[in-house]
């Protein structure tokens, strides 16, 4: 069986699963080797209320150094996807 696996700190990599040995085998390494995955952050699903009271699901990536006392620049990217993330934000 072949499948892709990804996460917040890793782009999609292709694997094959060997049913005889019950072991996955990684075929690709998509993360640029110059990027340390420890520098990346996990996402958080947050919600805020719109003007009509509807809860809007959003995905927040907060830099490691960000805190109440340490302000960092922000980027707001308004868009309608990706679908997988949208479903996750809606389901939680």
JSON list of N, CA and C in Angstrom, two decimals, residues 31-86:
[
{"chain": "A", "resi": 31, "resn": "UNK", "atom": "N", "xyz": [10.83, 17.88, 2.84]},
{"chain": "A", "resi": 31, "resn": "UNK", "atom": "CA", "xyz": [11.27, 19.09, 3.55]},
{"chain": "A", "resi": 31, "resn": "UNK", "atom": "C", "xyz": [12.67, 19.46, 3.10]},
{"chain": "A", "resi": 32, "resn": "UNK", "atom": "N", "xyz": [12.84, 20.70, 2.72]},
{"chain": "A", "resi": 32, "resn": "UNK", "atom": "CA", "xyz": [14.15, 21.19, 2.31]},
{"chain": "A", "resi": 32, "resn": "UNK", "atom": "C", "xyz": [15.15, 20.92, 3.44]},
{"chain": "A", "resi": 33, "resn": "UNK", "atom": "N", "xyz": [16.30, 20.32, 3.16]},
{"chain": "A", "resi": 33, "resn": "UNK", "atom": "CA", "xyz": [17.26, 19.99, 4.21]},
{"chain": "A", "resi": 33, "resn": "UNK", "atom": "C", "xyz": [17.82, 21.21, 4.94]},
{"chain": "A", "resi": 34, "resn": "UNK", "atom": "N", "xyz": [17.66, 22.39, 4.36]},
{"chain": "A", "resi": 34, "resn": "UNK", "atom": "CA", "xyz": [18.13, 23.60, 5.04]},
{"chain": "A", "resi": 34, "resn": "UNK", "atom": "C", "xyz": [17.12, 24.11, 6.07]},
{"chain": "A", "resi": 35, "resn": "UNK", "atom": "N", "xyz": [15.96, 23.48, 6.14]},
{"chain": "A", "resi": 35, "resn": "UNK", "atom": "CA", "xyz": [14.93, 23.88, 7.12]},
{"chain": "A", "resi": 35, "resn": "UNK", "atom": "C", "xyz": [14.93, 22.88, 8.26]},
{"chain": "A", "resi": 36, "resn": "UNK", "atom": "N", "xyz": [15.09, 23.37, 9.46]},
{"chain": "A", "resi": 36, "resn": "UNK", "atom": "CA", "xyz": [15.04, 22.53, 10.66]},
{"chain": "A", "resi": 36, "resn": "UNK", "atom": "C", "xyz": [13.58, 22.43, 11.08]},
{"chain": "A", "resi": 37, "resn": "UNK", "atom": "N", "xyz": [13.02, 21.22, 11.10]},
{"chain": "A", "resi": 37, "resn": "UNK", "atom": "CA", "xyz": [11.61, 21.06, 11.45]},
{"chain": "A", "resi": 37, "resn": "UNK", "atom": "C", "xyz": [11.31, 21.55, 12.87]},
{"chain": "A", "resi": 38, "resn": "UNK", "atom": "N", "xyz": [12.31, 21.60, 13.74]},
{"chain": "A", "resi": 38, "resn": "UNK", "atom": "CA", "xyz": [12.11, 22.12, 15.10]},
{"chain": "A", "resi": 38, "resn": "UNK", "atom": "C", "xyz": [11.82, 23.62, 15.09]},
{"chain": "A", "resi": 39, "resn": "UNK", "atom": "N", "xyz": [12.20, 24.31, 14.01]},
{"chain": "A", "resi": 39, "resn": "UNK", "atom": "CA", "xyz": [11.91, 25.74, 13.88]},
{"chain": "A", "resi": 39, "resn": "UNK", "atom": "C", "xyz": [10.46, 25.99, 13.47]},
{"chain": "A", "resi": 40, "resn": "UNK", "atom": "N", "xyz": [9.81, 24.98, 12.92]},
{"chain": "A", "resi": 40, "resn": "UNK", "atom": "CA", "xyz": [8.42, 25.11, 12.50]},
{"chain": "A", "resi": 40, "resn": "UNK", "atom": "C", "xyz": [7.50, 24.91, 13.71]},
{"chain": "A", "resi": 41, "resn": "UNK", "atom": "N", "xyz": [6.26, 25.34, 13.58]},
{"chain": "A", "resi": 41, "resn": "UNK", "atom": "CA", "xyz": [5.33, 25.27, 14.71]},
{"chain": "A", "resi": 41, "resn": "UNK", "atom": "C", "xyz": [4.10, 24.46, 14.34]},
{"chain": "A", "resi": 42, "resn": "UNK", "atom": "N", "xyz": [3.47, 23.91, 15.35]},
{"chain": "A", "resi": 42, "resn": "UNK", "atom": "CA", "xyz": [2.20, 23.22, 15.16]},
{"chain": "A", "resi": 42, "resn": "UNK", "atom": "C", "xyz": [1.08, 24.25, 15.12]},
{"chain": "A", "resi": 43, "resn": "UNK", "atom": "N", "xyz": [0.06, 23.93, 14.36]},
{"chain": "A", "resi": 43, "resn": "UNK", "atom": "CA", "xyz": [-1.07, 24.86, 14.25]},
{"chain": "A", "resi": 43, "resn": "UNK", "atom": "C", "xyz": [-2.05, 24.66, 15.40]},
{"chain": "A", "resi": 44, "resn": "UNK", "atom": "N", "xyz": [-2.85, 25.69, 15.61]},
{"chain": "A", "resi": 44, "resn": "UNK", "atom": "CA", "xyz": [-3.94, 25.64, 16.60]},
{"chain": "A", "resi": 44, "resn": "UNK", "atom": "C", "xyz": [-5.21, 26.07, 15.88]},
{"chain": "A", "resi": 45, "resn": "UNK", "atom": "N", "xyz": [-6.31, 25.38, 16.13]},
{"chain": "A", "resi": 45, "resn": "UNK", "atom": "CA", "xyz": [-7.59, 25.83, 15.61]},
{"chain": "A", "resi": 45, "resn": "UNK", "atom": "C", "xyz": [-8.19, 26.80, 16.62]},
{"chain": "A", "resi": 46, "resn": "UNK", "atom": "N", "xyz": [-8.49, 28.00, 16.16]},
{"chain": "A", "resi": 46, "resn": "UNK", "atom": "CA", "xyz": [-9.13, 29.00, 17.00]},
{"chain": "A", "resi": 46, "resn": "UNK", "atom": "C", "xyz": [-10.41, 29.45, 16.32]},
{"chain": "A", "resi": 47, "resn": "UNK", "atom": "N", "xyz": [-11.30, 30.05, 17.08]},
{"chain": "A", "resi": 47, "resn": "UNK", "atom": "CA", "xyz": [-12.55, 30.57, 16.53]},
{"chain": "A", "resi": 47, "resn": "UNK", "atom": "C", "xyz": [-12.75, 32.00, 17.02]},
{"chain": "A", "resi": 48, "resn": "UNK", "atom": "N", "xyz": [-13.31, 32.80, 16.16]},
{"chain": "A", "resi": 48, "resn": "UNK", "atom": "CA", "xyz": [-13.68, 34.15, 16.55]},
{"chain": "A", "resi": 48, "resn": "UNK", "atom": "C", "xyz": [-15.07, 34.42, 16.00]},
{"chain": "A", "resi": 49, "resn": "UNK", "atom": "N", "xyz": [-15.78, 35.34, 16.63]},
{"chain": "A", "resi": 49, "resn": "UNK", "atom": "CA", "xyz": [-17.15, 35.64, 16.21]},
{"chain": "A", "resi": 49, "resn": "UNK", "atom": "C", "xyz": [-17.16, 36.73, 15.14]},
{"chain": "A", "resi": 50, "resn": "UNK", "atom": "N", "xyz": [-17.98, 36.49, 14.13]},
{"chain": "A", "resi": 50, "resn": "UNK", "atom": "CA", "xyz": [-18.16, 37.50, 13.08]},
{"chain": "A", "resi": 50, "resn": "UNK", "atom": "C", "xyz": [-19.21, 38.50, 13.55]},
{"chain": "A", "resi": 51, "resn": "UNK", "atom": "N", "xyz": [-19.46, 39.49, 12.72]},
{"chain": "A", "resi": 51, "resn": "UNK", "atom": "CA", "xyz": [-20.42, 40.54, 13.08]},
{"chain": "A", "resi": 51, "resn": "UNK", "atom": "C", "xyz": [-21.82, 39.98, 13.34]},
{"chain": "A", "resi": 52, "resn": "UNK", "atom": "N", "xyz": [-22.15, 38.83, 12.74]},
{"chain": "A", "resi": 52, "resn": "UNK", "atom": "CA", "xyz": [-23.48, 38.26, 12.92]},
{"chain": "A", "resi": 52, "resn": "UNK", "atom": "C", "xyz": [-23.53, 37.18, 13.99]},
{"chain": "A", "resi": 53, "resn": "UNK", "atom": "N", "xyz": [-22.43, 37.01, 14.74]},
{"chain": "A", "resi": 53, "resn": "UNK", "atom": "CA", "xyz": [-22.38, 36.04, 15.82]},
{"chain": "A", "resi": 53, "resn": "UNK", "atom": "C", "xyz": [-21.92, 34.65, 15.41]},
{"chain": "A", "resi": 54, "resn": "UNK", "atom": "N", "xyz": [-21.72, 34.42, 14.13]},
{"chain": "A", "resi": 54, "resn": "UNK", "atom": "CA", "xyz": [-21.27, 33.11, 13.67]},
{"chain": "A", "resi": 54, "resn": "UNK", "atom": "C", "xyz": [-19.82, 32.89, 14.08]},
{"chain": "A", "resi": 55, "resn": "UNK", "atom": "N", "xyz": [-19.51, 31.69, 14.54]},
{"chain": "A", "resi": 55, "resn": "UNK", "atom": "CA", "xyz": [-18.14, 31.34, 14.92]},
{"chain": "A", "resi": 55, "resn": "UNK", "atom": "C", "xyz": [-17.35, 30.99, 13.67]},
{"chain": "A", "resi": 56, "resn": "UNK", "atom": "N", "xyz": [-16.26, 31.69, 13.43]},
{"chain": "A", "resi": 56, "resn": "UNK", "atom": "CA", "xyz": [-15.42, 31.48, 12.25]},
{"chain": "A", "resi": 56, "resn": "UNK", "atom": "C", "xyz": [-14.21, 30.66, 12.67]},
{"chain": "A", "resi": 57, "resn": "UNK", "atom": "N", "xyz": [-14.07, 29.42, 12.14]},
{"chain": "A", "resi": 57, "resn": "UNK", "atom": "CA", "xyz": [-12.89, 28.63, 12.47]},
{"chain": "A", "resi": 57, "resn": "UNK", "atom": "C", "xyz": [-11.67, 29.17, 11.72]},
{"chain": "A", "resi": 58, "resn": "UNK", "atom": "N", "xyz": [-10.55, 29.20, 12.39]},
{"chain": "A", "resi": 58, "resn": "UNK", "atom": "CA", "xyz": [-9.31, 29.70, 11.81]},
{"chain": "A", "resi": 58, "resn": "UNK", "atom": "C", "xyz": [-8.15, 28.84, 12.28]},
{"chain": "A", "resi": 59, "resn": "UNK", "atom": "N", "xyz": [-7.08, 28.89, 11.53]},
{"chain": "A", "resi": 59, "resn": "UNK", "atom": "CA", "xyz": [-5.88, 28.16, 11.89]},
{"chain": "A", "resi": 59, "resn": "UNK", "atom": "C", "xyz": [-4.79, 29.16, 12.23]},
{"chain": "A", "resi": 60, "resn": "UNK", "atom": "N", "xyz": [-4.22, 29.03, 13.42]},
{"chain": "A", "resi": 60, "resn": "UNK", "atom": "CA", "xyz": [-3.21, 29.95, 13.91]},
{"chain": "A", "resi": 60, "resn": "UNK", "atom": "C", "xyz": [-1.86, 29.24, 13.99]},
{"chain": "A", "resi": 61, "resn": "UNK", "atom": "N", "xyz": [-0.86, 29.85, 13.38]},
{"chain": "A", "resi": 61, "resn": "UNK", "atom": "CA", "xyz": [0.53, 29.41, 13.51]},
{"chain": "A", "resi": 61, "resn": "UNK", "atom": "C", "xyz": [1.26, 30.51, 14.28]},
{"chain": "A", "resi": 62, "resn": "UNK", "atom": "N", "xyz": [1.56, 30.25, 15.53]},
{"chain": "A", "resi": 62, "resn": "UNK", "atom": "CA", "xyz": [2.20, 31.26, 16.38]},
{"chain": "A", "resi": 62, "resn": "UNK", "atom": "C", "xyz": [3.68, 30.95, 16.52]},
{"chain": "A", "resi": 63, "resn": "UNK", "atom": "N", "xyz": [4.55, 31.90, 16.14]},
{"chain": "A", "resi": 63, "resn": "UNK", "atom": "CA", "xyz": [6.00, 31.66, 16.24]},
{"chain": "A", "resi": 63, "resn": "UNK", "atom": "C", "xyz": [6.42, 31.31, 17.68]},
{"chain": "A", "resi": 64, "resn": "UNK", "atom": "N", "xyz": [7.48, 30.53, 17.79]},
{"chain": "A", "resi": 64, "resn": "UNK", "atom": "CA", "xyz": [7.97, 30.11, 19.11]},
{"chain": "A", "resi": 64, "resn": "UNK", "atom": "C", "xyz": [8.22, 31.30, 20.03]},
{"chain": "A", "resi": 65, "resn": "UNK", "atom": "N", "xyz": [8.79, 32.37, 19.49]},
{"chain": "A", "resi": 65, "resn": "UNK", "atom": "CA", "xyz": [9.18, 33.51, 20.33]},
{"chain": "A", "resi": 65, "resn": "UNK", "atom": "C", "xyz": [8.02, 34.45, 20.66]},
{"chain": "A", "resi": 66, "resn": "UNK", "atom": "N", "xyz": [6.85, 34.24, 20.07]},
{"chain": "A", "resi": 66, "resn": "UNK", "atom": "CA", "xyz": [5.70, 35.13, 20.33]},
{"chain": "A", "resi": 66, "resn": "UNK", "atom": "C", "xyz": [5.13, 34.89, 21.72]},
{"chain": "A", "resi": 67, "resn": "UNK", "atom": "N", "xyz": [4.84, 35.99, 22.41]},
{"chain": "A", "resi": 67, "resn": "UNK", "atom": "CA", "xyz": [4.21, 35.91, 23.73]},
{"chain": "A", "resi": 67, "resn": "UNK", "atom": "C", "xyz": [3.48, 37.22, 23.99]},
{"chain": "A", "resi": 68, "resn": "UNK", "atom": "N", "xyz": [2.85, 37.30, 25.14]},
{"chain": "A", "resi": 68, "resn": "UNK", "atom": "CA", "xyz": [2.16, 38.54, 25.51]},
{"chain": "A", "resi": 68, "resn": "UNK", "atom": "C", "xyz": [3.14, 39.69, 25.58]},
{"chain": "A", "resi": 69, "resn": "UNK", "atom": "N", "xyz": [4.35, 39.42, 26.04]},
{"chain": "A", "resi": 69, "resn": "UNK", "atom": "CA", "xyz": [5.34, 40.49, 26.19]},
{"chain": "A", "resi": 69, "resn": "UNK", "atom": "C", "xyz": [6.27, 40.63, 24.99]},
{"chain": "A", "resi": 70, "resn": "UNK", "atom": "N", "xyz": [6.35, 39.62, 24.14]},
{"chain": "A", "resi": 70, "resn": "UNK", "atom": "CA", "xyz": [7.20, 39.67, 22.95]},
{"chain": "A", "resi": 70, "resn": "UNK", "atom": "C", "xyz": [6.33, 39.67, 21.71]},
{"chain": "A", "resi": 71, "resn": "UNK", "atom": "N", "xyz": [6.14, 40.85, 21.15]},
{"chain": "A", "resi": 71, "resn": "UNK", "atom": "CA", "xyz": [5.32, 41.00, 19.95]},
{"chain": "A", "resi": 71, "resn": "UNK", "atom": "C", "xyz": [6.13, 40.61, 18.71]},
{"chain": "A", "resi": 72, "resn": "UNK", "atom": "N", "xyz": [5.46, 40.00, 17.75]},
{"chain": "A", "resi": 72, "resn": "UNK", "atom": "CA", "xyz": [6.10, 39.61, 16.49]},
{"chain": "A", "resi": 72, "resn": "UNK", "atom": "C", "xyz": [5.20, 40.06, 15.34]},
{"chain": "A", "resi": 73, "resn": "UNK", "atom": "N", "xyz": [5.76, 40.23, 14.15]},
{"chain": "A", "resi": 73, "resn": "UNK", "atom": "CA", "xyz": [4.93, 40.60, 12.99]},
{"chain": "A", "resi": 73, "resn": "UNK", "atom": "C", "xyz": [3.90, 39.51, 12.72]},
{"chain": "A", "resi": 74, "resn": "UNK", "atom": "N", "xyz": [2.82, 39.89, 12.07]},
{"chain": "A", "resi": 74, "resn": "UNK", "atom": "CA", "xyz": [1.75, 38.94, 11.76]},
{"chain": "A", "resi": 74, "resn": "UNK", "atom": "C", "xyz": [1.37, 39.01, 10.30]},
{"chain": "A", "resi": 75, "resn": "UNK", "atom": "N", "xyz": [0.88, 37.92, 9.80]},
{"chain": "A", "resi": 75, "resn": "UNK", "atom": "CA", "xyz": [0.35, 37.83, 8.45]},
{"chain": "A", "resi": 75, "resn": "UNK", "atom": "C", "xyz": [-1.04, 37.23, 8.56]},
{"chain": "A", "resi": 76, "resn": "UNK", "atom": "N", "xyz": [-2.02, 37.89, 7.99]},
{"chain": "A", "resi": 76, "resn": "UNK", "atom": "CA", "xyz": [-3.38, 37.36, 7.95]},
{"chain": "A", "resi": 76, "resn": "UNK", "atom": "C", "xyz": [-3.66, 36.98, 6.51]},
{"chain": "A", "resi": 77, "resn": "UNK", "atom": "N", "xyz": [-3.93, 35.70, 6.29]},
{"chain": "A", "resi": 77, "resn": "UNK", "atom": "CA", "xyz": [-4.18, 35.20, 4.95]},
{"chain": "A", "resi": 77, "resn": "UNK", "atom": "C", "xyz": [-5.61, 34.70, 4.89]},
{"chain": "A", "resi": 78, "resn": "UNK", "atom": "N", "xyz": [-6.48, 35.46, 4.28]},
{"chain": "A", "resi": 78, "resn": "UNK", "atom": "CA", "xyz": [-7.88, 35.11, 4.19]},
{"chain": "A", "resi": 78, "resn": "UNK", "atom": "C", "xyz": [-8.09, 34.31, 2.92]},
{"chain": "A", "resi": 79, "resn": "UNK", "atom": "N", "xyz": [-8.56, 33.09, 3.07]},
{"chain": "A", "resi": 79, "resn": "UNK", "atom": "CA", "xyz": [-8.82, 32.23, 1.91]},
{"chain": "A", "resi": 79, "resn": "UNK", "atom": "C", "xyz": [-9.80, 31.15, 2.31]},
{"chain": "A", "resi": 80, "resn": "UNK", "atom": "N", "xyz": [-10.20, 30.33, 1.37]},
{"chain": "A", "resi": 80, "resn": "UNK", "atom": "CA", "xyz": [-11.23, 29.33, 1.62]},
{"chain": "A", "resi": 80, "resn": "UNK", "atom": "C", "xyz": [-10.73, 27.92, 1.75]},
{"chain": "A", "resi": 81, "resn": "UNK", "atom": "N", "xyz": [-9.49, 27.69, 1.99]},
{"chain": "A", "resi": 81, "resn": "UNK", "atom": "CA", "xyz": [-9.02, 26.31, 2.04]},
{"chain": "A", "resi": 81, "resn": "UNK", "atom": "C", "xyz": [-7.68, 26.22, 2.71]},
{"chain": "A", "resi": 82, "resn": "UNK", "atom": "N", "xyz": [-6.97, 25.18, 2.63]},
{"chain": "A", "resi": 82, "resn": "UNK", "atom": "CA", "xyz": [-7.29, 23.97, 1.88]},
{"chain": "A", "resi": 82, "resn": "UNK", "atom": "C", "xyz": [-8.40, 23.17, 2.54]},
{"chain": "A", "resi": 83, "resn": "UNK", "atom": "N", "xyz": [-9.04, 22.33, 1.77]},
{"chain": "A", "resi": 83, "resn": "UNK", "atom": "CA", "xyz": [-10.21, 21.60, 2.24]},
{"chain": "A", "resi": 83, "resn": "UNK", "atom": "C", "xyz": [-9.91, 20.78, 3.48]},
{"chain": "A", "resi": 84, "resn": "UNK", "atom": "N", "xyz": [-8.79, 20.05, 3.49]},
{"chain": "A", "resi": 84, "resn": "UNK", "atom": "CA", "xyz": [-8.45, 19.21, 4.65]},
{"chain": "A", "resi": 84, "resn": "UNK", "atom": "C", "xyz": [-8.36, 20.03, 5.92]},
{"chain": "A", "resi": 85, "resn": "UNK", "atom": "N", "xyz": [-7.75, 21.18, 5.85]},
{"chain": "A", "resi": 85, "resn": "UNK", "atom": "CA", "xyz": [-7.64, 22.04, 7.02]},
{"chain": "A", "resi": 85, "resn": "UNK", "atom": "C", "xyz": [-9.00, 22.61, 7.39]},
{"chain": "A", "resi": 86, "resn": "UNK", "atom": "N", "xyz": [-9.78, 22.97, 6.39]},
{"chain": "A", "resi": 86, "resn": "UNK", "atom": "CA", "xyz": [-11.09, 23.53, 6.66]},
{"chain": "A", "resi": 86, "resn": "UNK", "atom": "C", "xyz": [-11.95, 22.49, 7.37]}
]
